[in-house]
Every structure is written in C-alpha cells, then in structure tokens.
JSON list of C-alpha atoms in Angstrom, two decimals:
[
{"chain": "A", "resi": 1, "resn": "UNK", "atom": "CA", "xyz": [-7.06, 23.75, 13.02]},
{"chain": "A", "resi": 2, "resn": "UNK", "atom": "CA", "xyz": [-8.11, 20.24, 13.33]},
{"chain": "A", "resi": 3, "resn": "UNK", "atom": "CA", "xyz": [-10.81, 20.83, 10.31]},
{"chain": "A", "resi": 4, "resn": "UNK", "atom": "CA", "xyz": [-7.89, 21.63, 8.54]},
{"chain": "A", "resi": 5, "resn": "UNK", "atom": "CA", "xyz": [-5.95, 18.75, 8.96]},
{"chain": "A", "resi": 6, "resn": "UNK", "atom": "CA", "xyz": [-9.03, 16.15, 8.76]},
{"chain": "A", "resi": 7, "resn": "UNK", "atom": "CA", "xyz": [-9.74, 18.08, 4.79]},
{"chain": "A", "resi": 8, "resn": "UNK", "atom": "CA", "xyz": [-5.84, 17.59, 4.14]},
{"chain": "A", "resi": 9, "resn": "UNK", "atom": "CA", "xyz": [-6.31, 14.06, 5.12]},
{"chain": "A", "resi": 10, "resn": "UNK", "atom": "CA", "xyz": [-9.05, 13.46, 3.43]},
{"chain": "A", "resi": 11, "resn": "UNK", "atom": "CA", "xyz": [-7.77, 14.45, 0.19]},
{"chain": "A", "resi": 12, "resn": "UNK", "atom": "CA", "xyz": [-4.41, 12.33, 0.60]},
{"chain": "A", "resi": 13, "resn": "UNK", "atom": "CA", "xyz": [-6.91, 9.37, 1.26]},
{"chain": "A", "resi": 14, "resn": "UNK", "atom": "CA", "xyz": [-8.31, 10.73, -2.17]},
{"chain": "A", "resi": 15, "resn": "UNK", "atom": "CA", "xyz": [-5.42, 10.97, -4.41]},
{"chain": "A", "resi": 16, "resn": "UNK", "atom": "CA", "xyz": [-3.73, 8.01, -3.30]},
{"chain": "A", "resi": 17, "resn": "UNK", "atom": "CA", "xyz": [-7.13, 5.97, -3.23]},
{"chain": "A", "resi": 18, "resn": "UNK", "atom": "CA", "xyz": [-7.58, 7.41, -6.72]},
{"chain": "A", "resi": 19, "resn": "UNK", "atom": "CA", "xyz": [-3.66, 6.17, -7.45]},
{"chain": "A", "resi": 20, "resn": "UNK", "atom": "CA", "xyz": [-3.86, 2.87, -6.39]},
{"chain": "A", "resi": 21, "resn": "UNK", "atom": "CA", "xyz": [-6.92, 1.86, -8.43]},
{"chain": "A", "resi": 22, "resn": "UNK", "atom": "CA", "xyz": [-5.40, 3.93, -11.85]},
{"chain": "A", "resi": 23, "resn": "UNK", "atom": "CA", "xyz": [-1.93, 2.06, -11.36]},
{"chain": "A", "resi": 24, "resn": "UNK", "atom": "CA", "xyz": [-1.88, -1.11, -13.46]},
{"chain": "A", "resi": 25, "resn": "UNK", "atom": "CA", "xyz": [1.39, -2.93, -11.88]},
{"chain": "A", "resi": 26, "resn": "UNK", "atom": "CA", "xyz": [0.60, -5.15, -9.15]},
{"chain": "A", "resi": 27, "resn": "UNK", "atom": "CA", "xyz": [3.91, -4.39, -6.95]},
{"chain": "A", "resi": 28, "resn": "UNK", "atom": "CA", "xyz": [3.32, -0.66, -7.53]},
{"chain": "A", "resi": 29, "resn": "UNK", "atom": "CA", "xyz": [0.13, -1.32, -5.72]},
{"chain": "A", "resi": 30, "resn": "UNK", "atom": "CA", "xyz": [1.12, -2.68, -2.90]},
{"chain": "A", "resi": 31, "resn": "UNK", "atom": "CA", "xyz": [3.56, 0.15, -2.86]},
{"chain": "A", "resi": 32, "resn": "UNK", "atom": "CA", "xyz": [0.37, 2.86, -3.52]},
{"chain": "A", "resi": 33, "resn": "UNK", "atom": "CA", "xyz": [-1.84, 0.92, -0.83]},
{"chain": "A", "resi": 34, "resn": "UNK", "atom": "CA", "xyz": [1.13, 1.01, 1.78]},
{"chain": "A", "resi": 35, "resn": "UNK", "atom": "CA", "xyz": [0.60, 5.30, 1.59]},
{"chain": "A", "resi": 36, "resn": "UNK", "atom": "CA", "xyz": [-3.43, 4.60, 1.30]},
{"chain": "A", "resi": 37, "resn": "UNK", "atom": "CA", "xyz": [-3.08, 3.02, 4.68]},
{"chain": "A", "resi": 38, "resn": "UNK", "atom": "CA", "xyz": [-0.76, 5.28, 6.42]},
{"chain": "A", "resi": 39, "resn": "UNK", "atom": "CA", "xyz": [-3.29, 8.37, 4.98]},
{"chain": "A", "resi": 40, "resn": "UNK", "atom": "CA", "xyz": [-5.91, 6.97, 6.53]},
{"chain": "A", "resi": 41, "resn": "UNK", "atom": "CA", "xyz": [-4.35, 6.21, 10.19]},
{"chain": "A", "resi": 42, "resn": "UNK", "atom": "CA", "xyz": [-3.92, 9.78, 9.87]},
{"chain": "A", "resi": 43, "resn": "UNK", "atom": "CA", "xyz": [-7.47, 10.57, 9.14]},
{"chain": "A", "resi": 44, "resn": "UNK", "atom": "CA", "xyz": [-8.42, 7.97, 11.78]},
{"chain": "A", "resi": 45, "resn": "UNK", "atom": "CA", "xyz": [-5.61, 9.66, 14.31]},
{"chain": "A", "resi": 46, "resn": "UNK", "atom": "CA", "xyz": [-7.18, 13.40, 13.25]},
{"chain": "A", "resi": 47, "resn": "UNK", "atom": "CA", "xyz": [-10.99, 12.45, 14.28]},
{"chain": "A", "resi": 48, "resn": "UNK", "atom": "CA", "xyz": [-10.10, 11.14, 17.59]},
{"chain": "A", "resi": 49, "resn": "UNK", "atom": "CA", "xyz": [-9.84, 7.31, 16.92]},
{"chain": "A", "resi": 50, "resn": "UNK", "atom": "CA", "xyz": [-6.17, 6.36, 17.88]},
{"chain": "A", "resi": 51, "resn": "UNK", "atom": "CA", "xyz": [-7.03, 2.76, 18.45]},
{"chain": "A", "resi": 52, "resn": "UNK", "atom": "CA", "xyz": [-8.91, 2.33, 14.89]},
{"chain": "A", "resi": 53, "resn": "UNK", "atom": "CA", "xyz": [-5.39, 4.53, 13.47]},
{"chain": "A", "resi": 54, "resn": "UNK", "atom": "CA", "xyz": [-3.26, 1.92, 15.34]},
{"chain": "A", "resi": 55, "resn": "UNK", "atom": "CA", "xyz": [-4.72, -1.20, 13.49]},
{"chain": "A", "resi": 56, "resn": "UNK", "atom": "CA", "xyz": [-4.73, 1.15, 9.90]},
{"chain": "A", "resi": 57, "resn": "UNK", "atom": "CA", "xyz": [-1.15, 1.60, 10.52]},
{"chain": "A", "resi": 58, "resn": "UNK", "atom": "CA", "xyz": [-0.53, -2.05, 11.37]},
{"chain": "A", "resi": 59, "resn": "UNK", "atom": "CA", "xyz": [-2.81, -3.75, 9.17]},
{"chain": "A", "resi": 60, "resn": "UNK", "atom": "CA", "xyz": [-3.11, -1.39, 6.00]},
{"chain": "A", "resi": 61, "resn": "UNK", "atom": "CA", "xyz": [0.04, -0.14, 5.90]},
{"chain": "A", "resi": 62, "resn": "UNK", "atom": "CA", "xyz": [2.11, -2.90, 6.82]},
{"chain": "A", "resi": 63, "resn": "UNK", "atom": "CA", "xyz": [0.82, -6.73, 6.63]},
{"chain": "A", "resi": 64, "resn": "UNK", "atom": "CA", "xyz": [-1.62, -6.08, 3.41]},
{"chain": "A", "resi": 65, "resn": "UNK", "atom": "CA", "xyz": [1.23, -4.84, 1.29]},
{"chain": "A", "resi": 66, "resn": "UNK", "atom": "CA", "xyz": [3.70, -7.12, 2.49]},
{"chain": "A", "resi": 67, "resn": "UNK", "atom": "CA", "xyz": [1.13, -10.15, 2.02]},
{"chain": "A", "resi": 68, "resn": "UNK", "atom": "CA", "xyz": [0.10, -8.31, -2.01]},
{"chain": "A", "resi": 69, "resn": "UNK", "atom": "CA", "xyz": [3.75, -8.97, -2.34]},
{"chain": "A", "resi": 70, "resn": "UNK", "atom": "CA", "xyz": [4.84, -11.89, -1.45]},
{"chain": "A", "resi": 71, "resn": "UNK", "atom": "CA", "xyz": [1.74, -13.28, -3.44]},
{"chain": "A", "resi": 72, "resn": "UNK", "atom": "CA", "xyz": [2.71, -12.05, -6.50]},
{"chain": "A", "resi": 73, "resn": "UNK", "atom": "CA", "xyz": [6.34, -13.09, -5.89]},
{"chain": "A", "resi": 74, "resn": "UNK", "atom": "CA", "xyz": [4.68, -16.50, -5.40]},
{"chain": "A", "resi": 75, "resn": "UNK", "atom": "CA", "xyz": [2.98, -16.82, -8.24]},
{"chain": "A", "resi": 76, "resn": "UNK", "atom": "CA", "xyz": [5.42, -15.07, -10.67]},
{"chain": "A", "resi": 77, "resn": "UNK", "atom": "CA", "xyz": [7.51, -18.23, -10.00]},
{"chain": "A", "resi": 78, "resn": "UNK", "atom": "CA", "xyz": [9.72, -17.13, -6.93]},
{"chain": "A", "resi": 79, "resn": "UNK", "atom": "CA", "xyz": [12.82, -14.85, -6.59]},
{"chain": "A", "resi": 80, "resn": "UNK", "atom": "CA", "xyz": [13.87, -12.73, -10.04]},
{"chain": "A", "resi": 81, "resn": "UNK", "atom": "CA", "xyz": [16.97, -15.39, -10.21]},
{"chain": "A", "resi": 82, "resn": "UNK", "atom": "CA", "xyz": [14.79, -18.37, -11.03]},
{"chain": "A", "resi": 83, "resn": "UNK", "atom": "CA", "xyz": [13.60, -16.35, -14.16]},
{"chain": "A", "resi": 84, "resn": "UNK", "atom": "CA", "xyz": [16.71, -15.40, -15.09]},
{"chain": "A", "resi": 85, "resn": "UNK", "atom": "CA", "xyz": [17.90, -18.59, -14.65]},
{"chain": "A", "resi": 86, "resn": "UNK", "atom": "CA", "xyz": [15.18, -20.19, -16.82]},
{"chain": "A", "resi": 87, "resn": "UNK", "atom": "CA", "xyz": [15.81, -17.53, -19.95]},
{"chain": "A", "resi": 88, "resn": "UNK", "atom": "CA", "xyz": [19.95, -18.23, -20.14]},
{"chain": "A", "resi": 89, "resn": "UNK", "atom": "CA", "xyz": [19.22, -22.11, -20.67]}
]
C-alpha cells in the first residue's frame, strides 16, 4: 500500500515539476510551485520523514510562493491600481 502511494506521489511531484518549468507567467508559478511543494511533503510524509515534510510544507509551499509574489508585485511597480492609475493620465 505504501509503494502505492510513494509512485502516486512521485508522479504528482512529476507533473507539477514538469508544470511549473513549462508555465511562462511568473504568478502562475508561484501558484504551480505552491502544489510542487505540498506534492512533495507528501512524498517526504509517505517515506517516513515527517520532520523533512513539515519544513516542505512550510517552506515550499508557503513562504517561497508568497516571497515569488510579492517580488514580482515589487518590481511590476506595486498594487494593479498604480498601473491603472498611470494609463488614465
């Protein structure tokens, strides 16, 4: 059973491994690595590693998407407002 699962995980760490580096849009990336993360705390949670699948969940899933973000917020030139904001004048 637990073969099972690890081969299921494995190929979710494929596909969305495989999905993150096809997608061209930066914010859909973050997006695609936020699922790359949480398939791989799975993987690490399936092999008997709950303390490596703890940081995955915390650190891949969570603060490396959130950080992709808010850097290319940052250097698109702040909230969507601003923009707009610049193309009425």
């Amino acid at each position: 059973m637990t073969d099972a699962l690890i081969v299921v995980a494995l190929l979710l760490v494929a596909v969305t491994a495989t999905a993150a580096v096809l997608n061209r849009e930066p914010l859909r990336q973050a997006l695609v690595l936020s699922f790359l993360g949480l398939a791989l705390a799975l993987l690490f949670a399936f092999v008997q590693a709950p303390d490596v699948s703890l940081s995955q969940l915390a650190v891949g899933s969570a603060v490396t998407p959130l950080m992709i973000v808010l850097t290319v917020r940052k250097v698109r030139g702040g909230s969507g407002n601003d923009a707009r904001k610049e193309e009425e004048r």
